[in-house]
mmCIF file of C-alpha atoms in Angstrom:
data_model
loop_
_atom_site.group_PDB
_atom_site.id
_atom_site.type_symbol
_atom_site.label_atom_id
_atom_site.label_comp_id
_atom_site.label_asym_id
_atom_site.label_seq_id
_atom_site.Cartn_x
_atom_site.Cartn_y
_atom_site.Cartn_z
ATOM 1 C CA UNK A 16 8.006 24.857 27.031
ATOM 2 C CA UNK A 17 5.766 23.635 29.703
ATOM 3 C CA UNK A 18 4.467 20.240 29.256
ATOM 4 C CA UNK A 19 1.426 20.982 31.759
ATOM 5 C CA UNK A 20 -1.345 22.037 29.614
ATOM 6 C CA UNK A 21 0.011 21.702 26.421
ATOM 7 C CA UNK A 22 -1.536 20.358 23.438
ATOM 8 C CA UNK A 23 0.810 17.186 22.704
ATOM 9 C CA UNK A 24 0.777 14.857 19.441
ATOM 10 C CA UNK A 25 2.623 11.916 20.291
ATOM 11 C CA UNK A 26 2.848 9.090 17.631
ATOM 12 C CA UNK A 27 3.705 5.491 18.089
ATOM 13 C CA UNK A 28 1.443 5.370 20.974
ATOM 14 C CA UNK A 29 0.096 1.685 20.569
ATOM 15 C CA UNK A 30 3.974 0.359 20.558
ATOM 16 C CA UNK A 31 6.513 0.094 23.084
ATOM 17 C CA UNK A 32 7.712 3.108 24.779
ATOM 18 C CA UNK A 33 4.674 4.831 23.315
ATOM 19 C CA UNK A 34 2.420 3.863 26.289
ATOM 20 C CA UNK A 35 5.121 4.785 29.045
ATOM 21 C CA UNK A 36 5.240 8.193 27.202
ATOM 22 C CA UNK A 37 1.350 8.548 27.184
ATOM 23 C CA UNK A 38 1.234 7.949 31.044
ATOM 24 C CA UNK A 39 3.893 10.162 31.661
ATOM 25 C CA UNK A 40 2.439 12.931 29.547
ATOM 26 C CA UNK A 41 -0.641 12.795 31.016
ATOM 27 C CA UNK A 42 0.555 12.607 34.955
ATOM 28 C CA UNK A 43 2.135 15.598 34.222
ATOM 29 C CA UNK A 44 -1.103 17.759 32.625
ATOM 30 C CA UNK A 45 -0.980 17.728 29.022
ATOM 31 C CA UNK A 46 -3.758 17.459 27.125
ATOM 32 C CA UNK A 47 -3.256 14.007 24.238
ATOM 33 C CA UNK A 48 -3.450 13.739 21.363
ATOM 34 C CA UNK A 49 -2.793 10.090 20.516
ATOM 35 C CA UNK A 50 -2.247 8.334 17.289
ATOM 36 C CA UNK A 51 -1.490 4.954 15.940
ATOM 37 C CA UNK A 52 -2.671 2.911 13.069
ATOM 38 C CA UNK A 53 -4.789 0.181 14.922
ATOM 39 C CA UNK A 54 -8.424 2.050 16.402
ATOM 40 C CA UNK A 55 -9.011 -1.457 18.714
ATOM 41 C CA UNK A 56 -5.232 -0.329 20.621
ATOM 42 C CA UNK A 57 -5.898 3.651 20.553
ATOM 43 C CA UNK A 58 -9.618 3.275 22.066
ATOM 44 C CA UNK A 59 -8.664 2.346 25.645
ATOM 45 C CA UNK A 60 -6.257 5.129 25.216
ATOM 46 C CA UNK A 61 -8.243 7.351 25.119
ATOM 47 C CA UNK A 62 -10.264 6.660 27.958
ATOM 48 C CA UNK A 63 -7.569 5.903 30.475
ATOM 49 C CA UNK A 64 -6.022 9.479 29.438
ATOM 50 C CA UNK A 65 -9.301 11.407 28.493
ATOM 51 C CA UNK A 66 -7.520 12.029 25.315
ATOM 52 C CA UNK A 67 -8.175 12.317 21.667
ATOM 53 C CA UNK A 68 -7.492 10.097 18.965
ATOM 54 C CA UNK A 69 -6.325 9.906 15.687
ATOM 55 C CA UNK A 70 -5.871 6.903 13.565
ATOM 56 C CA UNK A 71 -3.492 7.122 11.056
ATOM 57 C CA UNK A 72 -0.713 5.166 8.984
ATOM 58 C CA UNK A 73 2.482 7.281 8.569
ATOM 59 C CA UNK A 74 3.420 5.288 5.675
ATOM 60 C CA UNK A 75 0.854 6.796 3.844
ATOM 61 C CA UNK A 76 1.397 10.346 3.286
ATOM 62 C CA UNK A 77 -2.098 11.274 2.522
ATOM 63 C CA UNK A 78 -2.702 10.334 6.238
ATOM 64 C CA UNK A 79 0.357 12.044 7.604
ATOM 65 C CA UNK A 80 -1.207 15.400 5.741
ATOM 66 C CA UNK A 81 -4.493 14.426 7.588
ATOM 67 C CA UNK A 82 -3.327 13.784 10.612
ATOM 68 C CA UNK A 83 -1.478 17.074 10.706
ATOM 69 C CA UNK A 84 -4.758 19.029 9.507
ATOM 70 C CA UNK A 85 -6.403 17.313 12.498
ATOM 71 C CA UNK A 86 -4.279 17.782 15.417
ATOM 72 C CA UNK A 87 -3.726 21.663 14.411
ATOM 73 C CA UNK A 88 -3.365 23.933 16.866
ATOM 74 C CA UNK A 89 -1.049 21.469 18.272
ATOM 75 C CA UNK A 90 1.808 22.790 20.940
ATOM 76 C CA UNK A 91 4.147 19.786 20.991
ATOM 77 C CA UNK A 92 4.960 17.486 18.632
ATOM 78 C CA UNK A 93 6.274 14.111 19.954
ATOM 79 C CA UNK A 94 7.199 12.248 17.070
ATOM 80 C CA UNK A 95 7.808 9.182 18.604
ATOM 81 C CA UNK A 96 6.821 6.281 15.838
ATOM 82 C CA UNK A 97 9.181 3.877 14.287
ATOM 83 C CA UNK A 98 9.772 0.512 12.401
ATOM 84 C CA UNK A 99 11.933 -2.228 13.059
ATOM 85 C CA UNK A 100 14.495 -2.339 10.603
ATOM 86 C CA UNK A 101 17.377 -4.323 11.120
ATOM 87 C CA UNK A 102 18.390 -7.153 8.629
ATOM 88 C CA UNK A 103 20.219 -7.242 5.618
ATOM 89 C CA UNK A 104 19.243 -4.482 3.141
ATOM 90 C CA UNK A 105 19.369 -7.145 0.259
ATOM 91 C CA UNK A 106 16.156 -9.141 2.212
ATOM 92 C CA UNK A 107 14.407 -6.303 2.331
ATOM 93 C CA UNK A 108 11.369 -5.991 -0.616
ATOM 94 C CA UNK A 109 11.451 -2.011 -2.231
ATOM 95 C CA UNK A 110 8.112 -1.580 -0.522
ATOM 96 C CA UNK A 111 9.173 -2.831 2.992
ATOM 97 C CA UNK A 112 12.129 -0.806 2.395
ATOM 98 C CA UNK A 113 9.756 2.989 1.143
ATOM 99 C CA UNK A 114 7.907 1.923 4.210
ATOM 100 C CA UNK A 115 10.754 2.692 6.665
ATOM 101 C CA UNK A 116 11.801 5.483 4.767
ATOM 102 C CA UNK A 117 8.342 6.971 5.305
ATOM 103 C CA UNK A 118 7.727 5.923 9.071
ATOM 104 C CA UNK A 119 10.711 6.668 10.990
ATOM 105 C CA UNK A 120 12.099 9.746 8.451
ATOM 106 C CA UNK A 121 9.465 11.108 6.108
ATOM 107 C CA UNK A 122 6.636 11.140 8.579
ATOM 108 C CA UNK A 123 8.344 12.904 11.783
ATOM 109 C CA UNK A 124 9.739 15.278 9.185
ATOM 110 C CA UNK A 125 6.334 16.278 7.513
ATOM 111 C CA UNK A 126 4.846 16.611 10.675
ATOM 112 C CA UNK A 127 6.903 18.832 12.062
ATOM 113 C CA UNK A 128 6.807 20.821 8.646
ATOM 114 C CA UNK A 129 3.002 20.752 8.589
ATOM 115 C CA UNK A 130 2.818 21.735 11.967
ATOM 116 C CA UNK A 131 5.713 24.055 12.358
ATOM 117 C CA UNK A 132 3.969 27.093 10.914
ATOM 118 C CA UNK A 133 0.899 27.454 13.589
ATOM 119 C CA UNK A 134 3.654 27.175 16.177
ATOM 120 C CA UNK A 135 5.613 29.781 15.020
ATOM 121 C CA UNK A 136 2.624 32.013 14.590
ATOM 122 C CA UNK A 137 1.628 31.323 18.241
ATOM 123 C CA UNK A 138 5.769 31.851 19.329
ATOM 124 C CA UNK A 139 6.101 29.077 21.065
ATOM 125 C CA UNK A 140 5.874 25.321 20.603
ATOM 126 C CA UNK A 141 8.074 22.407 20.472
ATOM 127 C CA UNK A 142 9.332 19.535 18.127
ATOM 128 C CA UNK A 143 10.554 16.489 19.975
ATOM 129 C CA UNK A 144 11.954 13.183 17.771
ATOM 130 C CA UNK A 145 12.930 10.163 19.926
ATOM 131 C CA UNK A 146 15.589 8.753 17.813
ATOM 132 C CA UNK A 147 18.138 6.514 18.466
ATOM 133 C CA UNK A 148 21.969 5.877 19.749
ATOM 134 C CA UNK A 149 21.895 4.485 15.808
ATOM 135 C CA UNK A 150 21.824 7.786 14.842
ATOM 136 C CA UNK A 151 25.309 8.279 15.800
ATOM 137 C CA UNK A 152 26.843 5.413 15.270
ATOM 138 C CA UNK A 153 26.143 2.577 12.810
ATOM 139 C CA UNK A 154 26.537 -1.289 13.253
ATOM 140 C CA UNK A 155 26.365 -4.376 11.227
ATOM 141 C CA UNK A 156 22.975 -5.586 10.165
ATOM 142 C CA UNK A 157 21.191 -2.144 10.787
ATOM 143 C CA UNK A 158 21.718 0.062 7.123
ATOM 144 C CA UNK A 159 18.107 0.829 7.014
ATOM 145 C CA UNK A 160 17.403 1.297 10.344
ATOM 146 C CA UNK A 161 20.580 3.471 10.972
ATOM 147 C CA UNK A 162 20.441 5.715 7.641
ATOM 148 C CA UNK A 163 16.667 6.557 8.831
ATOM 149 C CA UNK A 164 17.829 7.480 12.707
ATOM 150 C CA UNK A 165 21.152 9.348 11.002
ATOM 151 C CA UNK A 166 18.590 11.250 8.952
ATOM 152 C CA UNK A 167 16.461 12.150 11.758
ATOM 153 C CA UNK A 168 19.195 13.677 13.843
ATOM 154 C CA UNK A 169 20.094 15.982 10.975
ATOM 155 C CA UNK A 170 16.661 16.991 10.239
ATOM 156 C CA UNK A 171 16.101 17.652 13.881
ATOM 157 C CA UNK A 172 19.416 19.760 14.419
ATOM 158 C CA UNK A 173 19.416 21.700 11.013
ATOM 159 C CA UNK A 174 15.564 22.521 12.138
ATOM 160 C CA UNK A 175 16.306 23.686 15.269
ATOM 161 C CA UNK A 176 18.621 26.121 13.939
ATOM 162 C CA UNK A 177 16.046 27.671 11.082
ATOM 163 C CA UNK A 178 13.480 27.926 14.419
ATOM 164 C CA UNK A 179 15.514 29.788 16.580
ATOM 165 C CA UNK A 180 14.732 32.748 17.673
ATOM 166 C CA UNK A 181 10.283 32.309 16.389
ATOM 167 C CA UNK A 182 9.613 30.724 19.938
ATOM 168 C CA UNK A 183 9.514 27.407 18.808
ATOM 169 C CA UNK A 184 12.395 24.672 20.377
ATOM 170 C CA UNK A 185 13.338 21.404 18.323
ATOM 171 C CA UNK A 186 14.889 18.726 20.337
ATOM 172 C CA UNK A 187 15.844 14.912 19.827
ATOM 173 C CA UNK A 188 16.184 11.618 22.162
ATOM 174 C CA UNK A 189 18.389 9.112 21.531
ATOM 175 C CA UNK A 190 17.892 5.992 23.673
ATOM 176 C CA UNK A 191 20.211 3.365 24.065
ATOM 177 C CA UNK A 192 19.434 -0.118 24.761
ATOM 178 C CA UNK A 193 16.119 0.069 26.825
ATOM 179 C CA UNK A 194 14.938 -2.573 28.980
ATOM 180 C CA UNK A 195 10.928 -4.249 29.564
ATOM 181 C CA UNK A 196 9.603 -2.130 26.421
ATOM 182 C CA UNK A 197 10.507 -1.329 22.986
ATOM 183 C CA UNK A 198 12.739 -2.814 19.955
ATOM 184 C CA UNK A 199 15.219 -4.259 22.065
ATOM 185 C CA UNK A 200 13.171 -5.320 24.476
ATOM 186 C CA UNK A 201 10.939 -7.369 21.880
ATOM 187 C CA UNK A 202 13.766 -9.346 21.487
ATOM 188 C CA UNK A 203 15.146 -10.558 23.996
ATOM 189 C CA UNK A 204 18.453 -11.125 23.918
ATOM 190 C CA UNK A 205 21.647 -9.391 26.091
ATOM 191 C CA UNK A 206 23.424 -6.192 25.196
ATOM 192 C CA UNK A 207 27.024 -7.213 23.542
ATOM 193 C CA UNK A 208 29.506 -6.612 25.744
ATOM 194 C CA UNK A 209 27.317 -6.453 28.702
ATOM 195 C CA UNK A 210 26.600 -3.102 28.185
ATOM 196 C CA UNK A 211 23.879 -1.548 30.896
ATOM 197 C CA UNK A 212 20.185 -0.901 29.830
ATOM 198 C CA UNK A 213 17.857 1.946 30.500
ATOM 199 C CA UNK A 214 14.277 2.088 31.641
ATOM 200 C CA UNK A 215 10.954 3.521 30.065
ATOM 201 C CA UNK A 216 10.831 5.957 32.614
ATOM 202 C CA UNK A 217 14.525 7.257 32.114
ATOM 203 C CA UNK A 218 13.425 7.678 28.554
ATOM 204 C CA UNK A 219 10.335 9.525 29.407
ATOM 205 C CA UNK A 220 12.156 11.479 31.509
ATOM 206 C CA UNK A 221 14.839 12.595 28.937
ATOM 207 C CA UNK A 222 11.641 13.881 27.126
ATOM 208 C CA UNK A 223 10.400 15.984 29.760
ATOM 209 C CA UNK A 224 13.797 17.461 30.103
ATOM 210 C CA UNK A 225 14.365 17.652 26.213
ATOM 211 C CA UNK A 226 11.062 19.553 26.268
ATOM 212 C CA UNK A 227 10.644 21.395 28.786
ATOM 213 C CA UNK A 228 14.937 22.814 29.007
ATOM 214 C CA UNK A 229 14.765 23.343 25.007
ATOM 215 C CA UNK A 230 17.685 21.066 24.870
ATOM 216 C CA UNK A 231 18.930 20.369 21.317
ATOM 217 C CA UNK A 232 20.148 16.691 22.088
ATOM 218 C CA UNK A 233 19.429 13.851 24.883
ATOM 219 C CA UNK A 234 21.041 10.774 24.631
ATOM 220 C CA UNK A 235 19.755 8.553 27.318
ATOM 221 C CA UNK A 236 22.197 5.927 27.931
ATOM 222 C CA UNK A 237 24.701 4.814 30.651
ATOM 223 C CA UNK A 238 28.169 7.005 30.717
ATOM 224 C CA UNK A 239 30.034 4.037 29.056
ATOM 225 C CA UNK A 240 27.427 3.744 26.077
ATOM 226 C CA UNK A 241 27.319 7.337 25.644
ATOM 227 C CA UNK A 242 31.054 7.211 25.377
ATOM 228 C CA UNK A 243 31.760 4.832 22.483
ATOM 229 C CA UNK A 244 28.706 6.300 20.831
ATOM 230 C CA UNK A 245 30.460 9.120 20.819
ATOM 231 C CA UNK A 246 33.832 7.430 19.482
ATOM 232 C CA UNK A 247 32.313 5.161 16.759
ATOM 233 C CA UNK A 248 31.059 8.574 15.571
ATOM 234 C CA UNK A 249 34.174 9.669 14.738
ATOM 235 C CA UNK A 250 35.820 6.419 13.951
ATOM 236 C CA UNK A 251 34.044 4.382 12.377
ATOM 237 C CA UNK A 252 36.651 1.385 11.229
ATOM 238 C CA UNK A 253 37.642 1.700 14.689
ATOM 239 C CA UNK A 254 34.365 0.765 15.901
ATOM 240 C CA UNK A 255 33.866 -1.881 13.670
ATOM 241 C CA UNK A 256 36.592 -3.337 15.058
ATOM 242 C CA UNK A 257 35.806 -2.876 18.676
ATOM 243 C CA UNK A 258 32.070 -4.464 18.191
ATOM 244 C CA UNK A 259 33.382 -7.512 16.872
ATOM 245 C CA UNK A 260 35.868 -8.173 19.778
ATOM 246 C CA UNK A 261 32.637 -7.183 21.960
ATOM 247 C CA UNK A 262 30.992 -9.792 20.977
ATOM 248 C CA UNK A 263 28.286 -8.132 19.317
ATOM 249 C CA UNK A 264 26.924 -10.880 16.673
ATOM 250 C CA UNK A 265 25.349 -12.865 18.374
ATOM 251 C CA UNK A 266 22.910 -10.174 20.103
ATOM 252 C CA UNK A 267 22.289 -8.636 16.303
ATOM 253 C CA UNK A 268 21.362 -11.988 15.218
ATOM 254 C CA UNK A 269 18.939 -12.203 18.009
ATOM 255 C CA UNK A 270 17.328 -8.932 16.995
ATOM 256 C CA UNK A 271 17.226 -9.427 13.059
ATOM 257 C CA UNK A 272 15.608 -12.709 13.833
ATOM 258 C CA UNK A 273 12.822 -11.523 16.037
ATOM 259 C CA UNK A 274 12.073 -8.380 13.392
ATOM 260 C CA UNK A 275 12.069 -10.713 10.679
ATOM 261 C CA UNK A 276 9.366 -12.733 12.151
ATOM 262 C CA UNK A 277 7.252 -9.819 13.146
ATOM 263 C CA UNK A 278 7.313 -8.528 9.188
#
């Protein structure tokens, strides 16, 4: 799929790696459509990219069925929007807790339902989540966070495969820890273990390849990362273990604290 061009939804635009995506999207010829709840953050948006705009709250599913009926015709999807999550389930209200659900799983997902159809009647198109390395491999303090980024992955992969052959690719990128913007970012603290970051750009760059190569999975993470990713996926005490010995406490109590005082 060329990105030059191209119609592109991207959501999440007003937060953290949003912005980087936006820039890059644009540098390389798309044509934006940009949406975020806030109309004060998307305005200046739209003028630095000559885009459109499209305020909307994915927790409300009205809006997500609005936002879809306004950005048809649409040739990529970048479903890009997600909530903090991390903390203890049991602190988390029901409502906080539907409100994940809805943002980082049931919105993407609906989107790309609502959208999927004009795509395949055009044959061609693309779906692209950015997920997370959570997706593959859970950790203490993140059951909310890490069901919705498990769930995400499966949607995207099991969609891919009822797509292929219409025209339209389905693709999702999973960052690791990245560096100046973003969840991690916001907080602060160091990686456990002194495990390496990644930039904005490498993650806007593992779009542009996820996009424009059709590839079904990009996880966009140093070799090391990628590698125990890939082993806590498959053994999961054994991870547990291995994050404790890392050291890994003290850098989720940094993050749970800084989401809990941005709720």
């Amino acid at each position: 799929m060329r990105i030059a061009g191209s119609t592109v939804l991207l959501t999440g635009v007003t937060g953290g790696i949003g912005g980087a995506l936006a820039a890059e999207l644009s540098a390389r010829g798309a044509r934006l459509v940009l949406t975020g709840r806030r109309v004060e953050a998307l305005e200046p948006l739209a003028e630095r990219y000559g885009a459109r705009t499209i305020a909307a709250d994915l927790a409300d599913a009205d809006d997500v069925r609005r936002l879809a009926e306004a950005a048809a015709g649409t040739d990529i999807l970048l479903a890009n929007a997600a909530l903090p999550s991390s903390g203890d389930v049991l602190d988390y209200t029901p409502e906080q807790f539907d409100r994940a659900l809805a943002v980082n799983l049931r919105a993407p997902a609906m989107l790309a339902r609502l959208l999927a159809p004009g795509m395949v009647a055009a044959g061609r198109g693309h779906l692209c989540f950015v997920g997370s390395l959570s997706g593959m491999a859970a950790t203490r303090s993140s059951s909310l966070y890490t069901a919705t980024k498990f769930g995400l992955r499966g949607f995207a992969l099991a969609f891919r495969q009822d797509l292929h052959g219409t025209g339209v690719g389905v693709s999702i990128v999973q960052p690791g820890f990245v560096r100046e913007l973003g969840m991690f970012a916001k907080t602060g603290s160091s990686t456990p273990g002194r495990v390496r970051t990644v930039s904005p750009q490498q993650v806007c760059k593992g779009v542009v390849r996820a996009i424009e190569r059709d590839a079904a999975e990009i996880n966009v993470a140093p070799p090391e990362l990628r590698f125990l990713t890939k082993v806590a996926s498959q053994f999961p005490g054994f991870a547990e273990r291995v994050q404790r010995l890392a050291g890994a406490e003290p850098t989720v109590r940094a993050i749970v604290a800084a989401q809990r005082s941005s709720r």
